[in-house]
mmCIF file of C-alpha atoms and ligand atoms in Angstrom:
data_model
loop_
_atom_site.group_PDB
_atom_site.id
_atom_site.type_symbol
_atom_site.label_atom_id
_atom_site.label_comp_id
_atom_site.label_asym_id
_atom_site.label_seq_id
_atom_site.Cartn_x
_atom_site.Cartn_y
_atom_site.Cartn_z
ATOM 1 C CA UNK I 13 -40.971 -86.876 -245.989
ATOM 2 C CA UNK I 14 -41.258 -90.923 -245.587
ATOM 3 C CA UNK I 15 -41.281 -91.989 -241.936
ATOM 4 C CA UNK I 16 -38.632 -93.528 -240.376
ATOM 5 C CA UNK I 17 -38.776 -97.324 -240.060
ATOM 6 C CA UNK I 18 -39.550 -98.921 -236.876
ATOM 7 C CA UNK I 19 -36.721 -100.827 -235.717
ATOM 8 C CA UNK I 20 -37.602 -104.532 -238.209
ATOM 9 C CA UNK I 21 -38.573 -107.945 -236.387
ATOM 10 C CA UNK I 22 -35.347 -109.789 -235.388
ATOM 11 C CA UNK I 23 -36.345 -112.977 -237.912
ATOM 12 C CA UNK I 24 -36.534 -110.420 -240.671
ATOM 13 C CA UNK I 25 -33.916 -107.866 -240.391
ATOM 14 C CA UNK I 26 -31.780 -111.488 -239.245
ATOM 15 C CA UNK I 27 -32.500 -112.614 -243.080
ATOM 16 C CA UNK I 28 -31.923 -109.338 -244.547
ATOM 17 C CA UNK I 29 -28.476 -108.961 -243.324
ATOM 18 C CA UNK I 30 -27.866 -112.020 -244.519
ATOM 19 C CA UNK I 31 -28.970 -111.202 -247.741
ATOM 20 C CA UNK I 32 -26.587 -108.004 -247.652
ATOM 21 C CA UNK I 33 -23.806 -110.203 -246.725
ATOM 22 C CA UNK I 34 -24.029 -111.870 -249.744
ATOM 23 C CA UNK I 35 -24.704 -109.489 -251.741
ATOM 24 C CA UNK I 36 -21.393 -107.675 -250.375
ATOM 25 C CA UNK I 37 -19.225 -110.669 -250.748
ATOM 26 C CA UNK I 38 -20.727 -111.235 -254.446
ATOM 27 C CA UNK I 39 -19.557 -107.594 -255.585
ATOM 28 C CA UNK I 40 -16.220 -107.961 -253.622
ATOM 29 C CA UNK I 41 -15.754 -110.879 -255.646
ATOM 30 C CA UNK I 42 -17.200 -110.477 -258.811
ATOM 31 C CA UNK I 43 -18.762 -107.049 -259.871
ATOM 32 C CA UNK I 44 -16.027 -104.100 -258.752
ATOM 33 C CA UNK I 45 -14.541 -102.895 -261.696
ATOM 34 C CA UNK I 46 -12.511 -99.916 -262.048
ATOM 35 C CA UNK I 47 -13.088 -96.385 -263.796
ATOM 36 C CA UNK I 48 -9.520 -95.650 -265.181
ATOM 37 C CA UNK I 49 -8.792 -98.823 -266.089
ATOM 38 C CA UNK I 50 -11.864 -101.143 -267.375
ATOM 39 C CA UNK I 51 -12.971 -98.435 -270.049
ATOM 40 C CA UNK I 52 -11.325 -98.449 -273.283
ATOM 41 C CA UNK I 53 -11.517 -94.479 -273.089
ATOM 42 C CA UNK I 54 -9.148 -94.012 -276.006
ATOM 43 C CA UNK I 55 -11.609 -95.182 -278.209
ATOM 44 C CA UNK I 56 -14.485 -92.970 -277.508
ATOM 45 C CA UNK I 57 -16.358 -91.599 -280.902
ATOM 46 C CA UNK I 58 -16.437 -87.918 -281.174
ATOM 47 C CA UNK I 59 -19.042 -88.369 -283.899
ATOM 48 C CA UNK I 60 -21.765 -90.586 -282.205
ATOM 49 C CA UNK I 61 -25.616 -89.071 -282.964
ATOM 50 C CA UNK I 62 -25.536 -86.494 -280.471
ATOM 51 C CA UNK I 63 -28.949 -87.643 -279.237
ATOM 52 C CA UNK I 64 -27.146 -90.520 -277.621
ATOM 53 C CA UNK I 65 -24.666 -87.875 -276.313
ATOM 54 C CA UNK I 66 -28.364 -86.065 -274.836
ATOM 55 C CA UNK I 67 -30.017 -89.070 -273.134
ATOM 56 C CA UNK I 68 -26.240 -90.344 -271.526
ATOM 57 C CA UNK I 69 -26.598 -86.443 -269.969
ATOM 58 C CA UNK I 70 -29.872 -87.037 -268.844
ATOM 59 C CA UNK I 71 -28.769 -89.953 -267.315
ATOM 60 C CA UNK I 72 -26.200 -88.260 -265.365
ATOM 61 C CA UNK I 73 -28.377 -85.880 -264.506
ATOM 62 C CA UNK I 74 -30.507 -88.760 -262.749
ATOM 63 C CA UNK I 75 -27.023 -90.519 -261.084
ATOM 64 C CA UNK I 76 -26.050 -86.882 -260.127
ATOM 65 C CA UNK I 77 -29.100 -86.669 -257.443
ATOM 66 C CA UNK I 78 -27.232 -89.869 -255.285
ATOM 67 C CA UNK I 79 -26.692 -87.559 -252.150
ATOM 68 C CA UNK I 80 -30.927 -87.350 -251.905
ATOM 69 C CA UNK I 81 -31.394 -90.923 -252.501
ATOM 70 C CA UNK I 82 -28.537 -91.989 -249.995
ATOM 71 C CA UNK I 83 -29.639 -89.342 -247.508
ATOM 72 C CA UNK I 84 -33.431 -90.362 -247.524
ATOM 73 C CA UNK I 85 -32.253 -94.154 -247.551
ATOM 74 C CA UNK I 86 -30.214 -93.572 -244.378
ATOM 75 C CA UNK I 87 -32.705 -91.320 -242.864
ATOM 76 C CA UNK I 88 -35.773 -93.971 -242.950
ATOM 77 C CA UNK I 89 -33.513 -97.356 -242.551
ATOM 78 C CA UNK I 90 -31.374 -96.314 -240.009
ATOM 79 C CA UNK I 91 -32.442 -98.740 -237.600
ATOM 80 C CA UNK I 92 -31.971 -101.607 -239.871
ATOM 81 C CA UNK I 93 -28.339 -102.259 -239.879
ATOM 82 C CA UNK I 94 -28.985 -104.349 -242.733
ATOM 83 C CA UNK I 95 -30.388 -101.713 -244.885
ATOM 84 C CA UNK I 96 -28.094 -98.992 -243.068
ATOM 85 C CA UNK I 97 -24.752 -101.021 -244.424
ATOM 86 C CA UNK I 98 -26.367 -102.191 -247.731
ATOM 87 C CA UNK I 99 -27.075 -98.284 -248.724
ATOM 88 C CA UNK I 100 -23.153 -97.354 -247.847
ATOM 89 C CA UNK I 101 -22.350 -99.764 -250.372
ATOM 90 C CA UNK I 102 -24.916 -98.844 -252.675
ATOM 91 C CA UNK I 103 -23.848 -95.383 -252.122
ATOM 92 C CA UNK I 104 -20.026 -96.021 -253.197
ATOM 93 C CA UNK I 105 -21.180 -98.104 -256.891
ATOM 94 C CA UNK I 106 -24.053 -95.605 -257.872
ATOM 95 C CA UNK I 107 -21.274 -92.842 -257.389
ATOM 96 C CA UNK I 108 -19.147 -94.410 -260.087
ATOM 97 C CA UNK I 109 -21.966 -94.398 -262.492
ATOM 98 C CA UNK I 110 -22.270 -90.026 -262.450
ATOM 99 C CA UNK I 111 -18.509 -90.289 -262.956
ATOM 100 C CA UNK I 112 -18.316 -92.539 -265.790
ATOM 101 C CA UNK I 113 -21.266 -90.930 -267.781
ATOM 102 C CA UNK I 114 -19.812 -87.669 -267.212
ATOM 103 C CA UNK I 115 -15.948 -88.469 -267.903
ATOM 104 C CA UNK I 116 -17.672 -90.028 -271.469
ATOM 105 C CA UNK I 117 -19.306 -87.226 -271.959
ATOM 106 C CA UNK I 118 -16.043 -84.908 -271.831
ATOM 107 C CA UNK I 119 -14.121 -87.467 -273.259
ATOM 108 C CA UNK I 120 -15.779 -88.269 -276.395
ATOM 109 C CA UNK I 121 -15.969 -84.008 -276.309
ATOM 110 C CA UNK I 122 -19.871 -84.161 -276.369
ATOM 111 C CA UNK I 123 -19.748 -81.687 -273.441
ATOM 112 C CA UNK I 124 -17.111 -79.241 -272.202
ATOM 113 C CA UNK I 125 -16.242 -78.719 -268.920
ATOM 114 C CA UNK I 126 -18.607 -75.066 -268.510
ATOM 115 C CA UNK I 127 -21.769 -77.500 -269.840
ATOM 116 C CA UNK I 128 -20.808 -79.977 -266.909
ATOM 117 C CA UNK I 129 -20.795 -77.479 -264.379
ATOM 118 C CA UNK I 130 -23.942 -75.878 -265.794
ATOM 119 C CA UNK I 131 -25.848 -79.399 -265.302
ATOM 120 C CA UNK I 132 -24.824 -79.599 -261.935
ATOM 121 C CA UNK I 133 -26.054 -76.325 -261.074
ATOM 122 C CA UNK I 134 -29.346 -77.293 -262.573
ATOM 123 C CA UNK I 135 -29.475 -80.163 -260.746
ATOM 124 C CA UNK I 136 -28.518 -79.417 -257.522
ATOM 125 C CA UNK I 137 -31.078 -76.589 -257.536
ATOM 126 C CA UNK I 138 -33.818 -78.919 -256.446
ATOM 127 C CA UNK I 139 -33.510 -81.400 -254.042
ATOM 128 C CA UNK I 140 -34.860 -84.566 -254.916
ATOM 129 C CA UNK I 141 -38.113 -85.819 -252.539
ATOM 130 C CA UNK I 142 -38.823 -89.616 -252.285
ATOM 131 C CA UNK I 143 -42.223 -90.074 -254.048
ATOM 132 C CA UNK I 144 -43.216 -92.136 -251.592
ATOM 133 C CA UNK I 145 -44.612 -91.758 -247.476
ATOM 134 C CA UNK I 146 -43.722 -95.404 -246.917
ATOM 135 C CA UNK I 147 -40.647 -97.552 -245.805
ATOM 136 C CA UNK I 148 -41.775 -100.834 -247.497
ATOM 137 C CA UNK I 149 -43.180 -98.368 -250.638
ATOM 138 C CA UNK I 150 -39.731 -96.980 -250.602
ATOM 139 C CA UNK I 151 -38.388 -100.772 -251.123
ATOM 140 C CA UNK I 152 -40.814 -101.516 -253.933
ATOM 141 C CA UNK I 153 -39.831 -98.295 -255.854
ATOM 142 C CA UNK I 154 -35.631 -99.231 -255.435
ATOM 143 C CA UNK I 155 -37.107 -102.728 -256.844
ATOM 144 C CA UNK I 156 -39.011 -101.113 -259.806
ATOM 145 C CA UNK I 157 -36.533 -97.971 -260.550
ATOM 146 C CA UNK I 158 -33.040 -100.128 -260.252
ATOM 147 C CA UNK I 159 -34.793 -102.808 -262.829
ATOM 148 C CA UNK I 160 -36.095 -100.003 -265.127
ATOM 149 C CA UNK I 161 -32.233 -98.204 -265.020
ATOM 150 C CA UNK I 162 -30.457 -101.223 -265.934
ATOM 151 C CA UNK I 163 -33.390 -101.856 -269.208
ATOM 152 C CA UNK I 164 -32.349 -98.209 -269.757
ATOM 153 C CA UNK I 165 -28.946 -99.031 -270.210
ATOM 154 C CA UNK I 166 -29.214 -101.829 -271.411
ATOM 155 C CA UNK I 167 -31.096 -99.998 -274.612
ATOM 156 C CA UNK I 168 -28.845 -97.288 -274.711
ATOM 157 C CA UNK I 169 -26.030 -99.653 -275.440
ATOM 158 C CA UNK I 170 -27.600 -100.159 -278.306
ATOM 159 C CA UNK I 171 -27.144 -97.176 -279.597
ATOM 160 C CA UNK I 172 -23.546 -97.332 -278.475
ATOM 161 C CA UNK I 173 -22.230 -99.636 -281.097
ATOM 162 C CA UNK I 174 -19.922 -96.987 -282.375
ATOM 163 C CA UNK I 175 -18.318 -96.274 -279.435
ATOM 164 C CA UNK I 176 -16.423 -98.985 -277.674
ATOM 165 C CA UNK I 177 -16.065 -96.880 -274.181
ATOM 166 C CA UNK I 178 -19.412 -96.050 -274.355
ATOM 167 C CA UNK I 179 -20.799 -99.718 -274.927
ATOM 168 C CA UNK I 180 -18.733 -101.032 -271.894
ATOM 169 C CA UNK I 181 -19.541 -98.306 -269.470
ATOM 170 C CA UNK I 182 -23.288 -98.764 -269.953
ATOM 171 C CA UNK I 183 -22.500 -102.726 -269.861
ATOM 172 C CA UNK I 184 -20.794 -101.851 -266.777
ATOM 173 C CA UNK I 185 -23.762 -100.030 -264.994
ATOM 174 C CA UNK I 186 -26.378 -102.346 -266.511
ATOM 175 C CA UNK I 187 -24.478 -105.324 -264.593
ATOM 176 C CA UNK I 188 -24.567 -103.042 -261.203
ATOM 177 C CA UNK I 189 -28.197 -101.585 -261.931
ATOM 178 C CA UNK I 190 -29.772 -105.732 -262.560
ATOM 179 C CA UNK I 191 -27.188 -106.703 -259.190
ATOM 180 C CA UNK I 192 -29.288 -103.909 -256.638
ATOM 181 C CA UNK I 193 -32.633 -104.775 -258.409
ATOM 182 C CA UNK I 194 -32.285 -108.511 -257.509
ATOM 183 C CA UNK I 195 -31.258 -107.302 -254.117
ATOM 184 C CA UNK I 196 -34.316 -105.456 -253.429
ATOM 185 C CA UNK I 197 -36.240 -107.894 -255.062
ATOM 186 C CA UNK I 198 -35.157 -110.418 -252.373
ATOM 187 C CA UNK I 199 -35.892 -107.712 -249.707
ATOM 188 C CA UNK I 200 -39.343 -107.140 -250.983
ATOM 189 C CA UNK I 201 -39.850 -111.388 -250.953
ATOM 190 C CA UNK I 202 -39.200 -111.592 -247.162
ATOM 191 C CA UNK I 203 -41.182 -108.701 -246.424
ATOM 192 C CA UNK I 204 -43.972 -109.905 -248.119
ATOM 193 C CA UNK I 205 -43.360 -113.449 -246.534
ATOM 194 C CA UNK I 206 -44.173 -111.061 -243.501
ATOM 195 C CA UNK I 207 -47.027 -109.532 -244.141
ATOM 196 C CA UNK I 208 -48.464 -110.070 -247.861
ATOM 197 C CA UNK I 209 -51.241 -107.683 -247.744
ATOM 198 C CA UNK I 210 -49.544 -104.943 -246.140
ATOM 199 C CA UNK I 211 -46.713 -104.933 -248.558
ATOM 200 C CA UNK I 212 -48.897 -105.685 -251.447
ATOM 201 C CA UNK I 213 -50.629 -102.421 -251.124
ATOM 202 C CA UNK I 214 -47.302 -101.093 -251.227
ATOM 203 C CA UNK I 215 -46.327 -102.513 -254.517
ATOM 204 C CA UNK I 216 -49.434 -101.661 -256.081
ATOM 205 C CA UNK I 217 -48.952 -98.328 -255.377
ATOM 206 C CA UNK I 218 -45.407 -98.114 -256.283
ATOM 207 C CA UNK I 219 -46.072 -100.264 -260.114
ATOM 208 C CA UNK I 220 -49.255 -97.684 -260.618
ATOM 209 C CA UNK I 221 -47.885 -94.554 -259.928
ATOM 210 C CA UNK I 222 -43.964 -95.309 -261.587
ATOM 211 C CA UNK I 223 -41.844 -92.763 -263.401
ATOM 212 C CA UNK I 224 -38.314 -92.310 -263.560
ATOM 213 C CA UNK I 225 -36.831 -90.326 -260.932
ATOM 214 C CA UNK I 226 -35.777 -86.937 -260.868
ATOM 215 C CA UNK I 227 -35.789 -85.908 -264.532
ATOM 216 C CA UNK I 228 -39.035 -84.746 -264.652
ATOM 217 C CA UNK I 229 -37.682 -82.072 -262.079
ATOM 218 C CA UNK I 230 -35.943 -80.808 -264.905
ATOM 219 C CA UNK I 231 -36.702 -77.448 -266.375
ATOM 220 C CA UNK I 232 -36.369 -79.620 -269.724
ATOM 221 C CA UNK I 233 -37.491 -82.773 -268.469
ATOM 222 C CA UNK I 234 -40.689 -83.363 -270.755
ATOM 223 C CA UNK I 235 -37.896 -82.669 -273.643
ATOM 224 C CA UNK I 236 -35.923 -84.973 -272.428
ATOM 225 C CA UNK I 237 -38.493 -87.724 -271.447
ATOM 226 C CA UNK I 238 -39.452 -86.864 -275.253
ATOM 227 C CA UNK I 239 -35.681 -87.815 -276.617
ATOM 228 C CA UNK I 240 -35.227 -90.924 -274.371
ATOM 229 C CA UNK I 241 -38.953 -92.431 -276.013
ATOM 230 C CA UNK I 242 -37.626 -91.337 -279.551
ATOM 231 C CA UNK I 243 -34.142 -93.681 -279.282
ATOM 232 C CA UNK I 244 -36.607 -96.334 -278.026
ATOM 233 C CA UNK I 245 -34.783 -96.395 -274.799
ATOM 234 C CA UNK I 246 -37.977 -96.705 -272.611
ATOM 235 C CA UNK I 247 -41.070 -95.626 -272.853
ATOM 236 C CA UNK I 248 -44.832 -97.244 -271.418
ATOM 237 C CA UNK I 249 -44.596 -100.367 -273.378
ATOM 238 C CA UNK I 250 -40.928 -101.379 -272.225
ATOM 239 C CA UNK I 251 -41.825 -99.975 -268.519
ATOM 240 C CA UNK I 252 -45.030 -102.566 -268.849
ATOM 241 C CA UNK I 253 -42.862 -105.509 -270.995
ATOM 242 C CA UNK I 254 -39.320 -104.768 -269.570
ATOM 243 C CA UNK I 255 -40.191 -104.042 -265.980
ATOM 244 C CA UNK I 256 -44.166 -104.295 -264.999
ATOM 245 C CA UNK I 257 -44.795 -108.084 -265.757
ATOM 246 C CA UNK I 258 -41.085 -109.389 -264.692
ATOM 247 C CA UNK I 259 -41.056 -107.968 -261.372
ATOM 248 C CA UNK I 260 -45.238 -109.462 -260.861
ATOM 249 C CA UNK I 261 -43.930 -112.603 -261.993
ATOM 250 C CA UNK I 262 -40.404 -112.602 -259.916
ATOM 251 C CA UNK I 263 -42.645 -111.968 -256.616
ATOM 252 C CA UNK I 264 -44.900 -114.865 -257.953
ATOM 253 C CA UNK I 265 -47.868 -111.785 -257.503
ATOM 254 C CA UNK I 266 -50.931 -112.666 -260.047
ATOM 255 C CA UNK I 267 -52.530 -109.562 -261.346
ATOM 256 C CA UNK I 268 -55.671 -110.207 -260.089
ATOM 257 C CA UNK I 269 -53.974 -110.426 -257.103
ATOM 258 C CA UNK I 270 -52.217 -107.295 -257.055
ATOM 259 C CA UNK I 271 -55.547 -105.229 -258.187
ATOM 260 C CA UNK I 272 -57.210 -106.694 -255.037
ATOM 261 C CA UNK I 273 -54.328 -105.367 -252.795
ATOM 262 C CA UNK I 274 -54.912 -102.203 -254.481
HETATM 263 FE FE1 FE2 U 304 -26.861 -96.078 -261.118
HETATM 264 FE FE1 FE2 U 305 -28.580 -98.865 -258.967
#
């Protein structure tokens, strides 16, 4: 169980409200989309590969654990009403992305309705623990996992080209997935403009120790893990290309730098 945070420094959790701010009034304006309407669902292809059909599952089976991360989120921000208000907000988009997933996954009749409700009850028979004891190691991992979700995506969809719906739903969650990593990416900035040691430690730990959340907790996770590598989704090599080196270079971290925090 990670700690609750001590209440932030009024300079910082002053600049991290602003940065919610704008991140809220960028979304309001730019990024909402809607579920019924922004998906051409009528032209979903009942005869994609089926292993797309498998990783988009696992997927939702990833999005379907939101009530842990928003719980634990609350539970160690709450008094940061920066971080409090950015995670209801973050709550509400990451909900759409289980929906969407799953609707494709009825509507393009990869799953039927008894396989839906079979996931859930696999999934909700664990509850989902933050790999992490730390607030600021909490941060890092949002930075790290959102970044690595929307490369996900991102390579799915290219797998998707069949499947117009498909294509613009991942496009859709890619867009949201790249929009929290930059926000926690700017989070991480100020707190290391607060205390760079401290929360380099933190982000070594985090970019050492990464792996996609939740799936593993799978009875079939290593299967899964498996079929995600084999559509050359993700594996080590993106993780280290795709996500490793951007986010050292984004935080303007050297390597050598990071090993020493380590
Ligand atoms: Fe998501
Ligand atoms: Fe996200």
């Amino acid at each position: 169980m990670t700690a609750r945070s001590q209440p932030l420094c009024p300079e910082l959790e002053t600049a991290l409200y602003r940065l919610y701010r704008d991140f809220l009034d960028r979304a309001e304006r730019k990024r909402r989309w809607s579920l019924r309407d922004d998906i051409p669902w009528g032209r979903c292809n009942r005869s994609l590969d089926p292993a797309v059909a498998d990783v988009v599952e696992s997927f939702l089976a990833v999005e379907l654990y939101l009530p842990d991360y928003v719980q634990s989120a609350m539970a160690v921000w709450r008094p940061s009403r920066a971080f409090s208000w950015f995670y209801a907000n973050w709550g509400y988009e990451e909900s759409k992305h289980s929906l969407a997933l799953g609707d494709w996954l009825l509507r393009a009749k990869m799953r039927t309705e008894e396989q839906m409700a079979d996931l859930e009850r696999r999934v909700l028979r664990h509850d989902w623990n933050m790999p992490h004891d730390d607030p600021v190691a909490m941060l890092a991992y949002a930075m790290v996992q959102e970044l690595a979700t929307g490369l996900n995506y991102r390579n799915l969809q290219r797998c998707a080209g069949g499947d117009p719906a498909l294509a613009k739903l991942l496009g859709l969650l890619g867009v949201d997935e790249q929009t929290h990593h930059s926000f926690f990416l700017r989070a991480v900035r100020l707190f290391l403009e607060h205390d760079r040691p401290g929360t380099l430690r933190q982000v070594h730990r985090v970019l050492h120790n990464f792996a996609m959340p939740a799936i593993y907790e799978l009875a079939d996770g290593p299967r899964r893990v498996q079929a995600i590598k084999a559509l050359g989704v993700f594996d080590d090599r993106l993780f280290f290309t795709g996500v490793y080196l951007p986010v050292l270079h984004a935080l303007g971290v050297s390597r050598p730098e990071l090993r020493r925090a380590g």
